[in-house]
Amino acid sequence: MDSVMRIPILRLCLPLWVISVLGCATSIPAPEQNPDLNDAASIVRSAVPETLHIADEPFLPAPDINVAIFDVGPDAGETAAYMAVRKLESRLLPGLLREALVSSAQWGAVRVVPTVSPLAPVNIRATIVASDGRDLILDVRVSDITGAEWLALRLAYRETAPSDNLSDLSRIFHVVSNRMRDYWLSRTEVQRSSVISIADMLYARSLAPDVFSDYVDNTGPMLSLKRMPASNDPMLSRVKRIRNQEYLFCDAVDEQLGMLLERAGPTYYLWRQASIEQANWLDQYESMAASRSAGKGGGEFSRMQASYSAYRSYRIQEQALFELAEALDGESEPVVMTTEDAVITLEGTLDTQYATWRELLREIFLLEQGELQ
């Protein structure tokens, strides 16, 4: 029996060691201790998520936010099945972060996008450091279009008991929304408006660099606004129309990820539940093994056999998740987009679709610009 159980025990205990290294209390390390992070850097470790601060109304101006699909992190020698699960999580978890941000009523439009872009003033990036169903470690960074880093957090969350549904997992992102709110409220109204205006000009510059190159100053450590074009500038009106077309693509991506959550969410949720039961079984198994070594055999071993059903349940749910994740690995539904002159079907990965659509929009913009000239 011992030889049969040794492999899963060693594999699943590794993330627990990673959790223990983080320490037991929330801390804000000094910058010199974490040279890659700014003053807002911290490690947040908790089994009890923060209460989400919900605003009566957004604190204007309310910026739009892009949540990029999460980075799957290093494979660390994981099997193809585990990496497929990690890729699945990289698409499911951004939707839960978006859910927390929307629920806070603090922000403008919150969109899940394939990658960061000047489409929104604020971008959120995250990397999955470790995930085994019970323990989840994420590195989250929030920055705005000027280059200012709002916060850099390591979230280390342990699920202590099965939740009622997968949406409950969005609670781990309450701390992100709350700290983003604190940062945004610490800015003056002029600073907040400037961030949004700079985002507008950078997006315009991405379409027509020759026309919009002189509105933002990039000579300092962070971008600053030099001036704005007239509100009735016809070129700016075309930029806004192209931007709205890009928003439509992001809405289509949101719809895809919503369908993915409906399709894969229940299996992922059951796997997380079974992971907690499995972790409890592992704890009991190690305790029983220690008791047998101390000569306290019979009854303890019987109780260990009774708890073995938790392990079997975990293995069943794990296999179901592996099969589903591998089936969905790399799968992206074609996105059909409509312009004034054509209906375009985008295929491939979401990254490929997004890059193709942005390039098509830029070509449309340049063609229109040439016609007007």
Coordinates of C-alpha atoms in Angstrom, one line a residue:
M1 CA 0.0 0.0 0.0
D2 CA 2.8 2.4 0.9
S3 CA 4.4 2.1 -2.5
V4 CA 1.1 2.7 -4.3
M5 CA 0.5 6.0 -2.5
R6 CA 3.9 7.5 -2.5
I7 CA 3.8 9.3 -5.9
P8 CA 0.5 11.3 -5.4
I9 CA 1.6 12.3 -1.9
L10 CA 4.9 13.7 -3.1
R11 CA 3.4 15.5 -6.1
L12 CA 0.6 17.2 -4.1
C13 CA 2.6 18.2 -1.1
L14 CA 4.9 20.5 -3.1
P15 CA 2.5 23.4 -3.4
L16 CA 1.9 23.2 0.4
W17 CA 5.6 23.8 0.9
V18 CA 5.4 26.8 -1.4
I19 CA 2.5 28.2 0.7
S20 CA 4.5 27.8 3.9
V21 CA 7.4 29.8 2.6
L22 CA 5.1 32.8 2.2
G23 CA 4.6 33.2 6.0
C24 CA 1.5 33.5 8.0
A25 CA 0.7 37.2 8.0
T26 CA 0.0 39.8 5.4
S27 CA 3.2 41.9 4.9
I28 CA 4.4 44.8 2.8
P29 CA 8.0 44.2 2.1
A30 CA 10.4 47.1 1.7
P31 CA 11.3 47.9 -1.9
E32 CA 14.9 46.8 -1.4
Q33 CA 13.7 43.4 -0.4
N34 CA 11.7 43.0 -3.6
P35 CA 13.6 45.0 -6.3
D36 CA 11.1 43.8 -8.9
L37 CA 8.1 45.4 -7.2
N38 CA 7.2 48.9 -6.1
D39 CA 6.0 50.3 -2.8
A40 CA 2.6 48.7 -3.1
A41 CA 4.1 45.2 -3.3
S42 CA 2.8 42.7 -0.7
I43 CA 2.1 39.1 -0.1
V44 CA -1.5 38.4 0.8
R45 CA -2.1 35.0 2.4
S46 CA -5.5 34.1 3.7
A47 CA -8.2 31.5 3.9
V48 CA -10.7 34.2 4.6
P49 CA -11.0 36.7 1.7
E50 CA -11.5 40.4 2.3
T51 CA -14.9 42.0 2.2
L52 CA -15.5 43.6 -1.2
H53 CA -15.9 47.4 -1.0
I54 CA -19.0 48.2 -3.1
A55 CA -19.5 51.8 -4.1
D56 CA -22.8 53.6 -4.3
E57 CA -21.6 55.0 -7.6
P58 CA -18.2 55.0 -9.4
F59 CA -15.7 57.6 -8.3
L60 CA -15.5 59.6 -11.5
P61 CA -13.8 59.6 -13.9
A62 CA -14.1 55.8 -13.8
P63 CA -11.5 54.1 -16.0
D64 CA -12.1 51.1 -18.2
I65 CA -10.1 48.0 -17.2
N66 CA -8.5 45.2 -19.3
V67 CA -8.0 41.9 -17.6
A68 CA -5.5 39.9 -19.7
I69 CA -5.8 36.1 -19.8
F70 CA -3.5 34.8 -17.1
D71 CA 0.0 33.6 -17.8
V72 CA 0.2 29.9 -17.1
G73 CA 3.6 30.2 -15.4
P74 CA 6.5 27.8 -15.6
D75 CA 5.7 24.2 -16.3
A76 CA 8.2 22.9 -13.7
G77 CA 8.2 19.5 -15.3
E78 CA 4.5 19.0 -15.1
T79 CA 2.7 16.5 -17.3
A80 CA 0.8 17.6 -20.4
A81 CA -2.5 16.9 -18.6
Y82 CA -1.5 19.3 -15.7
M83 CA -0.4 22.0 -18.1
A84 CA -3.8 21.7 -19.9
V85 CA -5.5 22.2 -16.6
R86 CA -3.3 25.3 -16.0
K87 CA -4.3 26.7 -19.4
L88 CA -7.9 26.1 -18.6
E89 CA -7.5 28.0 -15.3
S90 CA -5.7 30.8 -17.2
R91 CA -9.0 31.5 -18.9
L92 CA -11.5 30.7 -16.1
L93 CA -9.8 32.8 -13.4
P94 CA -9.7 36.2 -15.3
G95 CA -13.5 35.9 -15.6
L96 CA -13.8 35.6 -11.8
L97 CA -11.5 38.6 -11.3
R98 CA -13.7 40.5 -13.7
E99 CA -16.7 39.4 -11.7
A100 CA -15.2 40.9 -8.5
L101 CA -14.4 44.2 -10.2
V102 CA -17.8 44.6 -11.8
S103 CA -19.5 43.7 -8.4
S104 CA -17.6 46.6 -6.8
A105 CA -19.4 49.2 -8.9
Q106 CA -16.1 51.2 -8.9
W107 CA -15.1 51.0 -12.5
G108 CA -16.0 51.6 -16.1
A109 CA -16.2 48.7 -18.5
V110 CA -14.2 45.7 -17.4
R111 CA -13.2 43.4 -20.2
V112 CA -11.2 40.1 -20.4
V113 CA -8.8 40.4 -23.3
P114 CA -6.3 38.1 -24.9
T115 CA -3.4 40.4 -24.1
V116 CA -2.8 43.9 -22.7
S117 CA -3.2 46.8 -25.1
P118 CA -3.8 50.6 -25.1
L119 CA -7.5 49.8 -25.5
A120 CA -8.1 50.6 -21.8
P121 CA -6.4 53.0 -19.3
V122 CA -5.8 50.2 -16.8
N123 CA -4.4 46.8 -17.4
I124 CA -4.2 43.8 -15.1
R125 CA -1.7 41.0 -15.6
A126 CA -1.5 37.8 -13.5
T127 CA 0.6 34.7 -13.4
I128 CA -0.4 31.3 -12.0
V129 CA 2.5 30.4 -9.7
A130 CA 0.9 27.2 -8.2
S131 CA -2.5 25.6 -8.2
D132 CA -3.5 22.2 -6.9
G133 CA -7.2 22.6 -6.3
R134 CA -6.9 23.6 -2.6
D135 CA -4.0 26.0 -2.7
L136 CA -3.8 28.8 -5.3
I137 CA -0.9 31.2 -5.7
L138 CA -1.1 34.1 -8.1
D139 CA 1.1 37.0 -8.9
V140 CA -1.1 40.0 -9.8
R141 CA 0.1 43.3 -11.2
V142 CA -2.0 46.4 -12.0
S143 CA -0.7 49.3 -14.0
D144 CA -2.1 52.2 -16.0
I145 CA -1.2 53.4 -19.5
T146 CA 1.2 56.0 -18.2
G147 CA 3.5 53.3 -16.8
A148 CA 2.5 53.8 -13.2
E149 CA 2.2 50.5 -11.3
W150 CA -0.8 50.6 -9.0
L151 CA 0.0 47.4 -7.1
A152 CA 1.9 44.1 -7.2
L153 CA 0.4 41.4 -5.1
R154 CA 1.2 37.7 -4.5
L155 CA -2.1 36.1 -3.6
A156 CA -1.7 32.9 -1.7
Y157 CA -5.2 31.4 -1.0
R158 CA -6.1 28.2 0.7
E159 CA -9.6 26.7 0.4
T160 CA -10.4 25.3 3.8
A161 CA -13.9 23.9 2.9
P162 CA -15.8 23.2 -0.3
S163 CA -17.7 26.3 -1.4
D164 CA -21.2 26.4 -2.7
N165 CA -20.2 27.2 -6.3
L166 CA -17.3 28.3 -8.4
S167 CA -18.3 32.0 -8.3
D168 CA -17.3 32.0 -4.6
L169 CA -13.7 31.8 -5.8
S170 CA -14.0 35.3 -7.1
R171 CA -13.8 36.4 -3.5
I172 CA -10.0 36.0 -3.5
F173 CA -9.9 38.9 -5.9
H174 CA -11.7 41.3 -3.5
V175 CA -8.3 42.5 -2.2
V176 CA -7.3 43.4 -5.8
S177 CA -10.4 45.5 -6.3
N178 CA -10.1 47.1 -2.9
R179 CA -6.5 48.1 -3.3
M180 CA -7.1 49.4 -6.8
R181 CA -9.8 51.6 -5.4
D182 CA -7.4 52.9 -2.7
Y183 CA -4.9 53.8 -5.3
W184 CA -7.4 55.5 -7.7
L185 CA -8.9 57.6 -4.8
S186 CA -5.4 58.7 -3.8
R187 CA -5.0 60.4 -7.2
T188 CA -6.2 63.9 -7.8
E189 CA -9.1 64.5 -10.3
V190 CA -6.6 66.0 -12.8
Q191 CA -4.4 63.0 -12.5
R192 CA -7.3 60.6 -13.0
S193 CA -8.5 62.5 -16.0
S194 CA -5.0 62.6 -17.5
V195 CA -4.7 58.8 -17.3
I196 CA -7.9 58.4 -19.3
S197 CA -6.9 61.1 -21.9
I198 CA -3.4 59.5 -22.4
A199 CA -5.1 56.2 -23.0
D200 CA -7.2 57.8 -25.7
M201 CA -4.2 59.4 -27.4
L202 CA -2.0 56.3 -27.2
Y203 CA -4.8 54.3 -28.9
A204 CA -5.1 56.9 -31.6
R205 CA -1.3 56.9 -32.0
S206 CA -1.3 53.1 -32.5
L207 CA -3.6 53.7 -35.5
A208 CA -2.0 56.8 -36.9
P209 CA 1.4 57.6 -35.3
D210 CA 2.2 60.4 -37.7
V211 CA -1.0 62.3 -36.8
F212 CA -1.1 61.6 -33.0
S213 CA 2.6 61.5 -32.1
D214 CA 2.7 65.0 -30.5
Y215 CA 0.0 64.7 -27.8
V216 CA 1.8 62.6 -25.2
D217 CA 5.2 63.3 -23.7
N218 CA 7.3 60.2 -23.2
T219 CA 10.6 61.8 -22.2
G220 CA 10.0 61.4 -18.5
P221 CA 9.9 58.3 -16.3
M222 CA 6.1 58.1 -17.0
L223 CA 4.0 59.4 -19.8
S224 CA 2.3 62.7 -19.5
L225 CA -0.3 64.6 -21.5
K226 CA 0.9 67.5 -23.6
R227 CA -2.4 68.5 -25.2
M228 CA -5.7 67.1 -26.7
P229 CA -7.1 67.5 -30.2
A230 CA -10.3 69.4 -30.7
S231 CA -13.4 67.5 -29.6
N232 CA -14.8 67.9 -33.1
D233 CA -11.6 66.6 -34.9
P234 CA -12.9 64.3 -37.7
M235 CA -9.8 62.1 -37.3
L236 CA -10.6 61.6 -33.6
S237 CA -14.1 60.6 -34.5
R238 CA -12.8 57.8 -36.8
V239 CA -10.5 56.6 -34.1
K240 CA -13.4 56.3 -31.7
R241 CA -15.4 54.3 -34.3
I242 CA -12.5 51.9 -34.9
R243 CA -12.1 51.6 -31.1
N244 CA -15.7 50.6 -30.8
Q245 CA -15.1 47.9 -33.3
E246 CA -12.3 46.6 -31.1
Y247 CA -14.7 46.7 -28.2
L248 CA -17.0 44.4 -30.1
F249 CA -14.3 41.8 -30.5
C250 CA -13.6 41.9 -26.8
D251 CA -17.3 41.5 -26.1
A252 CA -17.2 38.4 -28.4
V253 CA -14.2 37.1 -26.4
D254 CA -16.1 37.7 -23.2
E255 CA -19.0 35.6 -24.6
Q256 CA -16.6 32.8 -25.5
L257 CA -15.1 32.8 -22.0
G258 CA -18.6 32.8 -20.5
M259 CA -19.5 29.7 -22.5
L260 CA -16.2 28.1 -21.4
L261 CA -17.1 28.8 -17.8
E262 CA -20.5 27.1 -18.3
R263 CA -18.9 24.1 -20.0
A264 CA -15.8 23.6 -17.9
G265 CA -16.8 25.3 -14.6
P266 CA -18.8 22.5 -13.1
T267 CA -16.0 20.0 -13.7
Y268 CA -13.3 22.4 -12.4
Y269 CA -15.5 23.1 -9.3
L270 CA -15.9 19.4 -8.5
W271 CA -12.1 18.9 -8.9
R272 CA -11.5 21.7 -6.4
Q273 CA -14.0 20.1 -4.0
A274 CA -12.3 16.7 -4.4
S275 CA -8.9 18.3 -3.9
I276 CA -9.8 19.5 -0.5
E277 CA -11.1 16.0 0.5
Q278 CA -7.9 14.5 -1.0
A279 CA -5.7 16.9 1.0
N280 CA -7.5 15.9 4.2
W281 CA -7.0 12.3 3.3
L282 CA -3.3 12.9 2.8
D283 CA -3.1 14.5 6.2
Q284 CA -4.8 11.5 7.8
Y285 CA -2.7 9.1 5.9
E286 CA 0.5 10.7 7.1
S287 CA -0.8 10.7 10.6
M288 CA -1.7 7.0 10.4
A289 CA 1.7 6.2 8.9
A290 CA 3.4 7.9 11.9
S291 CA 1.1 6.0 14.3
R292 CA 2.0 2.7 12.7
S293 CA 5.7 3.5 13.0
A294 CA 5.1 4.2 16.7
G295 CA 3.4 0.8 17.1
K296 CA -0.2 2.1 17.2
G297 CA -1.5 0.0 14.4
G298 CA -4.9 -1.7 14.1
G299 CA -7.7 0.8 14.7
E300 CA -5.8 3.7 13.0
F301 CA -5.3 1.7 9.9
S302 CA -9.0 0.8 9.7
R303 CA -9.9 4.5 9.8
M304 CA -7.4 5.2 7.1
Q305 CA -9.1 2.6 4.9
A306 CA -12.4 4.3 5.5
S307 CA -11.0 7.7 4.4
Y308 CA -9.7 6.1 1.2
S309 CA -13.0 6.9 -0.6
A310 CA -11.9 10.6 -0.5
Y311 CA -8.8 9.7 -2.4
R312 CA -10.7 7.7 -5.0
S313 CA -13.2 10.6 -5.4
Y314 CA -10.3 13.0 -6.0
R315 CA -8.7 10.7 -8.6
I316 CA -12.1 10.4 -10.5
Q317 CA -12.6 14.1 -10.6
E318 CA -8.9 14.7 -11.5
Q319 CA -9.2 12.4 -14.5
A320 CA -12.4 14.0 -15.6
L321 CA -10.8 17.4 -15.5
F322 CA -7.7 16.2 -17.3
E323 CA -9.8 14.8 -20.1
L324 CA -11.9 18.0 -20.4
A325 CA -8.9 20.3 -20.2
E326 CA -7.0 18.4 -22.8
A327 CA -10.0 18.4 -25.1
L328 CA -10.3 22.2 -24.7
D329 CA -6.5 22.9 -24.9
G330 CA -5.9 25.4 -27.6
E331 CA -9.6 25.4 -28.7
S332 CA -11.1 28.7 -29.6
E333 CA -14.3 29.2 -31.4
P334 CA -14.2 31.3 -34.6
V335 CA -15.3 34.9 -34.1
V336 CA -17.4 36.5 -36.8
M337 CA -17.0 40.3 -37.0
T338 CA -18.8 42.7 -39.3
T339 CA -17.5 45.9 -40.8
E340 CA -19.3 48.3 -43.1
D341 CA -18.1 46.4 -46.2
A342 CA -17.6 42.8 -45.1
V343 CA -18.2 39.9 -42.7
I344 CA -14.9 38.5 -41.4
T345 CA -14.4 35.2 -39.7
L346 CA -11.4 35.1 -37.4
E347 CA -9.9 31.7 -36.6
G348 CA -7.0 30.3 -34.5
T349 CA -6.1 31.0 -30.9
L350 CA -7.5 34.1 -29.2
D351 CA -4.2 35.8 -29.4
T352 CA -4.1 35.2 -33.2
Q353 CA -7.7 36.4 -33.6
Y354 CA -7.1 39.5 -31.6
A355 CA -3.9 40.4 -33.5
T356 CA -5.5 39.8 -36.9
W357 CA -8.6 41.9 -36.0
R358 CA -6.4 44.8 -34.7
E359 CA -4.4 44.8 -37.9
L360 CA -7.5 44.7 -40.0
L361 CA -8.9 47.7 -38.1
R362 CA -5.7 49.6 -38.6
E363 CA -5.8 48.9 -42.4
I364 CA -9.4 50.1 -42.5
F365 CA -8.4 53.3 -40.7
L366 CA -5.5 53.9 -43.0
L367 CA -7.7 53.3 -46.1
E368 CA -10.3 55.8 -44.9
Q369 CA -7.6 58.3 -44.0
G370 CA -6.2 58.0 -47.6
E371 CA -9.7 58.5 -49.1
L372 CA -10.3 61.6 -47.1
Q373 CA -6.9 63.1 -48.1

